[in-house]
């Protein structure tokens, strides 16, 4: 399951969504998340699901690539569903072991789990279609007005870029460690969940040390190239809005208006 993590990785493809300005995609994710929290009726989530599937089709990111990455958060979704199901009082439907199922709990558990899953899927589309550099440039440009409040936006953008750069590196390092442990007889696939968790915990310390070593090498490389962190750097490819970005903003505004209208009606 750990080998199948794809969330946070860039999927190189030639599509309309890949060519959008990163500021447009950041705003799209923000509006998407806000719209999810405005929804009251769980049936509206089917609209979001249809929308996100359409966007994945346009972006040419295969659903198999997405589903492969979602395998890593299934346990989180199951835990969230059961916790919400058992912690909501109401009219009891059934009692299974120590879990009391209520009508209100079932409705809220489905709503919360669906919302989390849709948020992860929507945010994943941003990382699949945007390189770390583009994302950092977009954040820095979109929130540059915060510099007047002495908020280090440039430093935060660099941190985000480095964090996304390190995701595939850490996954590759994890796979190397797992192969090395498997060669010594440690099992990660054909064993119980408790045994699997115990074996994975043995990888955390060498992975942490490797990450610290890589971070130290990166810091020295940046200093050797004269990086000062003052934000006064030029861009080889300055960001510029295109016609497709205008159409995307119009679509986002329309989606937000529809969600607000549905909230008022329902």
GROMACS .gro file of N, CA and C in nm, residues 51-136:
model
  258
   51UNK      N    1  -1.846   1.655  -1.122
   51UNK     CA    2  -1.758   1.764  -1.163
   51UNK      C    3  -1.611   1.722  -1.157
   52UNK      N    4  -1.572   1.656  -1.048
   52UNK     CA    5  -1.432   1.620  -1.031
   52UNK      C    6  -1.392   1.512  -1.131
   53UNK      N    7  -1.485   1.420  -1.162
   53UNK     CA    8  -1.456   1.317  -1.262
   53UNK      C    9  -1.439   1.380  -1.401
   54UNK      N   10  -1.519   1.481  -1.429
   54UNK     CA   11  -1.507   1.551  -1.557
   54UNK      C   12  -1.372   1.623  -1.567
   55UNK      N   13  -1.330   1.687  -1.455
   55UNK     CA   14  -1.202   1.757  -1.455
   55UNK      C   15  -1.085   1.661  -1.471
   56UNK      N   16  -1.094   1.543  -1.409
   56UNK     CA   17  -0.989   1.444  -1.426
   56UNK      C   18  -0.985   1.396  -1.572
   57UNK      N   19  -1.100   1.385  -1.633
   57UNK     CA   20  -1.105   1.344  -1.774
   57UNK      C   21  -1.039   1.450  -1.862
   58UNK      N   22  -1.069   1.576  -1.834
   58UNK     CA   23  -1.010   1.685  -1.913
   58UNK      C   24  -0.859   1.693  -1.889
   59UNK      N   25  -0.816   1.670  -1.766
   59UNK     CA   26  -0.673   1.678  -1.733
   59UNK      C   27  -0.593   1.560  -1.786
   60UNK      N   28  -0.662   1.455  -1.832
   60UNK     CA   29  -0.598   1.333  -1.884
   60UNK      C   30  -0.521   1.256  -1.778
   61UNK      N   31  -0.553   1.282  -1.651
   61UNK     CA   32  -0.496   1.203  -1.542
   61UNK      C   33  -0.584   1.080  -1.525
   62UNK      N   34  -0.531   0.959  -1.545
   62UNK     CA   35  -0.615   0.839  -1.536
   62UNK      C   36  -0.669   0.817  -1.396
   63UNK      N   37  -0.794   0.770  -1.389
   63UNK     CA   38  -0.854   0.745  -1.258
   63UNK      C   39  -0.782   0.633  -1.184
   64UNK      N   40  -0.718   0.542  -1.259
   64UNK     CA   41  -0.641   0.436  -1.193
   64UNK      C   42  -0.526   0.494  -1.113
   65UNK      N   43  -0.467   0.603  -1.163
   65UNK     CA   44  -0.358   0.670  -1.092
   65UNK      C   45  -0.410   0.732  -0.962
   66UNK      N   46  -0.531   0.791  -0.969
   66UNK     CA   47  -0.593   0.849  -0.850
   66UNK      C   48  -0.631   0.741  -0.749
   67UNK      N   49  -0.700   0.637  -0.795
   67UNK     CA   50  -0.745   0.531  -0.705
   67UNK      C   51  -0.628   0.459  -0.641
   68UNK      N   52  -0.519   0.449  -0.712
   68UNK     CA   53  -0.399   0.387  -0.657
   68UNK      C   54  -0.348   0.466  -0.537
   69UNK      N   55  -0.356   0.599  -0.545
   69UNK     CA   56  -0.311   0.682  -0.434
   69UNK      C   57  -0.409   0.685  -0.318
   70UNK      N   58  -0.539   0.669  -0.348
   70UNK     CA   59  -0.641   0.674  -0.243
   70UNK      C   60  -0.637   0.551  -0.152
   71UNK      N   61  -0.570   0.447  -0.195
   71UNK     CA   62  -0.563   0.326  -0.111
   71UNK      C   63  -0.497   0.356   0.023
   72UNK      N   64  -0.409   0.458   0.025
   72UNK     CA   65  -0.339   0.490   0.148
   72UNK      C   66  -0.424   0.562   0.252
   73UNK      N   67  -0.539   0.617   0.212
   73UNK     CA   68  -0.622   0.691   0.307
   73UNK      C   69  -0.753   0.618   0.338
   74UNK      N   70  -0.765   0.495   0.291
   74UNK     CA   71  -0.889   0.420   0.318
   74UNK      C   72  -0.909   0.401   0.468
   75UNK      N   73  -0.802   0.369   0.540
   75UNK     CA   74  -0.813   0.349   0.685
   75UNK      C   75  -0.858   0.477   0.755
   76UNK      N   76  -0.807   0.593   0.707
   76UNK     CA   77  -0.848   0.721   0.765
   76UNK      C   78  -0.997   0.744   0.742
   77UNK      N   79  -1.046   0.715   0.623
   77UNK     CA   80  -1.188   0.735   0.593
   77UNK      C   81  -1.276   0.639   0.674
   78UNK      N   82  -1.230   0.516   0.689
   78UNK     CA   83  -1.307   0.418   0.769
   78UNK      C   84  -1.313   0.462   0.915
   79UNK      N   85  -1.198   0.505   0.968
   79UNK     CA   86  -1.196   0.550   1.107
   79UNK      C   87  -1.286   0.671   1.126
   80UNK      N   88  -1.281   0.767   1.033
   80UNK     CA   89  -1.365   0.886   1.041
   80UNK      C   90  -1.513   0.849   1.038
   81UNK      N   91  -1.549   0.756   0.949
   81UNK     CA   92  -1.688   0.714   0.936
   81UNK      C   93  -1.738   0.649   1.065
   82UNK      N   94  -1.659   0.556   1.120
   82UNK     CA   95  -1.701   0.485   1.241
   82UNK      C   96  -1.707   0.579   1.361
   83UNK      N   97  -1.609   0.668   1.373
   83UNK     CA   98  -1.607   0.761   1.486
   83UNK      C   99  -1.728   0.853   1.483
   84UNK      N  100  -1.758   0.908   1.365
   84UNK     CA  101  -1.874   0.997   1.353
   84UNK      C  102  -2.004   0.921   1.372
   85UNK      N  103  -2.007   0.798   1.325
   85UNK     CA  104  -2.126   0.715   1.338
   85UNK      C  105  -2.158   0.685   1.484
   86UNK      N  106  -2.054   0.663   1.564
   86UNK     CA  107  -2.073   0.622   1.703
   86UNK      C  108  -2.085   0.739   1.799
   87UNK      N  109  -2.044   0.858   1.756
   87UNK     CA  110  -2.041   0.972   1.847
   87UNK      C  111  -2.158   1.068   1.829
   88UNK      N  112  -2.255   1.031   1.746
   88UNK     CA  113  -2.369   1.119   1.721
   88UNK      C  114  -2.494   1.060   1.783
   89UNK      N  115  -2.554   1.127   1.880
   89UNK     CA  116  -2.677   1.075   1.942
   89UNK      C  117  -2.797   1.091   1.848
   90UNK      N  118  -2.900   1.011   1.874
   90UNK     CA  119  -3.021   1.019   1.792
   90UNK      C  120  -3.102   0.892   1.802
   91UNK      N  121  -3.190   0.873   1.706
   91UNK     CA  122  -3.276   0.754   1.704
   91UNK      C  123  -3.194   0.632   1.666
   92UNK      N  124  -3.188   0.536   1.758
   92UNK     CA  125  -3.103   0.419   1.738
   92UNK      C  126  -3.160   0.327   1.631
   93UNK      N  127  -3.072   0.284   1.539
   93UNK     CA  128  -3.110   0.190   1.434
   93UNK      C  129  -3.062   0.049   1.469
   94UNK      N  130  -2.937   0.041   1.514
   94UNK     CA  131  -2.878  -0.089   1.548
   94UNK      C  132  -2.766  -0.068   1.647
   95UNK      N  133  -2.730  -0.177   1.713
   95UNK     CA  134  -2.620  -0.174   1.808
   95UNK      C  135  -2.527  -0.292   1.778
   96UNK      N  136  -2.407  -0.260   1.729
   96UNK     CA  137  -2.310  -0.362   1.690
   96UNK      C  138  -2.189  -0.352   1.781
   97UNK      N  139  -2.170  -0.452   1.865
   97UNK     CA  140  -2.060  -0.453   1.963
   97UNK      C  141  -2.069  -0.326   2.046
   98UNK      N  142  -1.972  -0.235   2.040
   98UNK     CA  143  -1.975  -0.112   2.118
   98UNK      C  144  -2.014   0.008   2.033
   99UNK      N  145  -2.060  -0.018   1.912
   99UNK     CA  146  -2.096   0.089   1.819
   99UNK      C  147  -2.248   0.100   1.811
  100UNK      N  148  -2.298   0.218   1.844
  100UNK     CA  149  -2.441   0.245   1.836
  100UNK      C  150  -2.470   0.324   1.709
  101UNK      N  151  -2.549   0.266   1.622
  101UNK     CA  152  -2.581   0.329   1.494
  101UNK      C  153  -2.713   0.404   1.507
  102UNK      N  154  -2.710   0.533   1.476
  102UNK     CA  155  -2.830   0.616   1.480
  102UNK      C  156  -2.856   0.675   1.342
  103UNK      N  157  -2.979   0.721   1.321
  103UNK     CA  158  -3.013   0.782   1.192
  103UNK      C  159  -2.930   0.908   1.167
  104UNK      N  160  -2.921   0.992   1.271
  104UNK     CA  161  -2.844   1.115   1.258
  104UNK      C  162  -2.695   1.085   1.237
  105UNK      N  163  -2.645   0.983   1.311
  105UNK     CA  164  -2.504   0.947   1.299
  105UNK      C  165  -2.471   0.894   1.160
  106UNK      N  166  -2.561   0.814   1.104
  106UNK     CA  167  -2.539   0.761   0.970
  106UNK      C  168  -2.533   0.873   0.868
  107UNK      N  169  -2.625   0.968   0.878
  107UNK     CA  170  -2.629   1.080   0.783
  107UNK      C  171  -2.503   1.166   0.795
  108UNK      N  172  -2.464   1.198   0.919
  108UNK     CA  173  -2.347   1.283   0.937
  108UNK      C  174  -2.217   1.210   0.903
  109UNK      N  175  -2.213   1.080   0.928
  109UNK     CA  176  -2.092   1.002   0.894
  109UNK      C  177  -2.072   0.998   0.743
  110UNK      N  178  -2.181   0.976   0.670
  110UNK     CA  179  -2.173   0.975   0.523
  110UNK      C  180  -2.132   1.113   0.471
  111UNK      N  181  -2.191   1.218   0.530
  111UNK     CA  182  -2.161   1.354   0.485
  111UNK      C  183  -2.015   1.390   0.511
  112UNK      N  184  -1.966   1.363   0.632
  112UNK     CA  185  -1.829   1.400   0.667
  112UNK      C  186  -1.727   1.319   0.586
  113UNK      N  187  -1.749   1.189   0.573
  113UNK     CA  188  -1.656   1.104   0.499
  113UNK      C  189  -1.652   1.143   0.352
  114UNK      N  190  -1.768   1.171   0.294
  114UNK     CA  191  -1.775   1.213   0.154
  114UNK      C  192  -1.703   1.346   0.135
  115UNK      N  193  -1.721   1.436   0.229
  115UNK     CA  194  -1.657   1.567   0.219
  115UNK      C  195  -1.505   1.555   0.223
  116UNK      N  196  -1.453   1.473   0.314
  116UNK     CA  197  -1.308   1.455   0.324
  116UNK      C  198  -1.252   1.391   0.198
  117UNK      N  199  -1.321   1.286   0.150
  117UNK     CA  200  -1.275   1.217   0.030
  117UNK      C  201  -1.275   1.311  -0.090
  118UNK      N  202  -1.380   1.392  -0.106
  118UNK     CA  203  -1.388   1.484  -0.219
  118UNK      C  204  -1.282   1.594  -0.208
  119UNK      N  205  -1.253   1.640  -0.086
  119UNK     CA  206  -1.149   1.741  -0.068
  119UNK      C  207  -1.013   1.686  -0.108
  120UNK      N  208  -0.983   1.563  -0.067
  120UNK     CA  209  -0.855   1.502  -0.100
  120UNK      C  210  -0.842   1.482  -0.250
  121UNK      N  211  -0.950   1.436  -0.313
  121UNK     CA  212  -0.948   1.413  -0.458
  121UNK      C  213  -0.931   1.546  -0.532
  122UNK      N  214  -1.000   1.650  -0.487
  122UNK     CA  215  -0.988   1.780  -0.553
  122UNK      C  216  -0.850   1.842  -0.535
  123UNK      N  217  -0.796   1.834  -0.413
  123UNK     CA  218  -0.661   1.888  -0.388
  123UNK      C  219  -0.555   1.808  -0.463
  124UNK      N  220  -0.579   1.678  -0.480
  124UNK     CA  221  -0.483   1.595  -0.552
  124UNK      C  222  -0.472   1.637  -0.697
  125UNK      N  223  -0.584   1.680  -0.755
  125UNK     CA  224  -0.581   1.725  -0.894
  125UNK      C  225  -0.487   1.844  -0.910
  126UNK      N  226  -0.480   1.930  -0.808
  126UNK     CA  227  -0.389   2.044  -0.813
  126UNK      C  228  -0.244   1.997  -0.820
  127UNK      N  229  -0.208   1.901  -0.736
  127UNK     CA  230  -0.069   1.852  -0.737
  127UNK      C  231  -0.038   1.769  -0.861
  128UNK      N  232  -0.139   1.698  -0.914
  128UNK     CA  233  -0.117   1.617  -1.034
  128UNK      C  234  -0.089   1.704  -1.157
  129UNK      N  235  -0.146   1.823  -1.161
  129UNK     CA  236  -0.139   1.908  -1.281
  129UNK      C  237  -0.050   2.031  -1.264
  130UNK      N  238   0.015   2.044  -1.149
  130UNK     CA  239   0.098   2.162  -1.123
  130UNK      C  240   0.232   2.119  -1.066
  131UNK      N  241   0.340   2.164  -1.128
  131UNK     CA  242   0.472   2.132  -1.076
  131UNK      C  243   0.497   2.209  -0.946
  132UNK      N  244   0.586   2.161  -0.860
  132UNK     CA  245   0.616   2.235  -0.735
  132UNK      C  246   0.659   2.378  -0.760
  133UNK      N  247   0.737   2.401  -0.865
  133UNK     CA  248   0.782   2.537  -0.895
  133UNK      C  249   0.665   2.625  -0.932
  134UNK      N  250   0.576   2.575  -1.018
  134UNK     CA  251   0.458   2.653  -1.057
  134UNK      C  252   0.371   2.683  -0.936
  135UNK      N  253   0.356   2.585  -0.848
  135UNK     CA  254   0.274   2.606  -0.730
  135UNK      C  255   0.334   2.713  -0.639
  136UNK      N  256   0.466   2.708  -0.622
  136UNK     CA  257   0.533   2.808  -0.538
  136UNK      C  258   0.521   2.947  -0.600
   0.00000   0.00000   0.00000
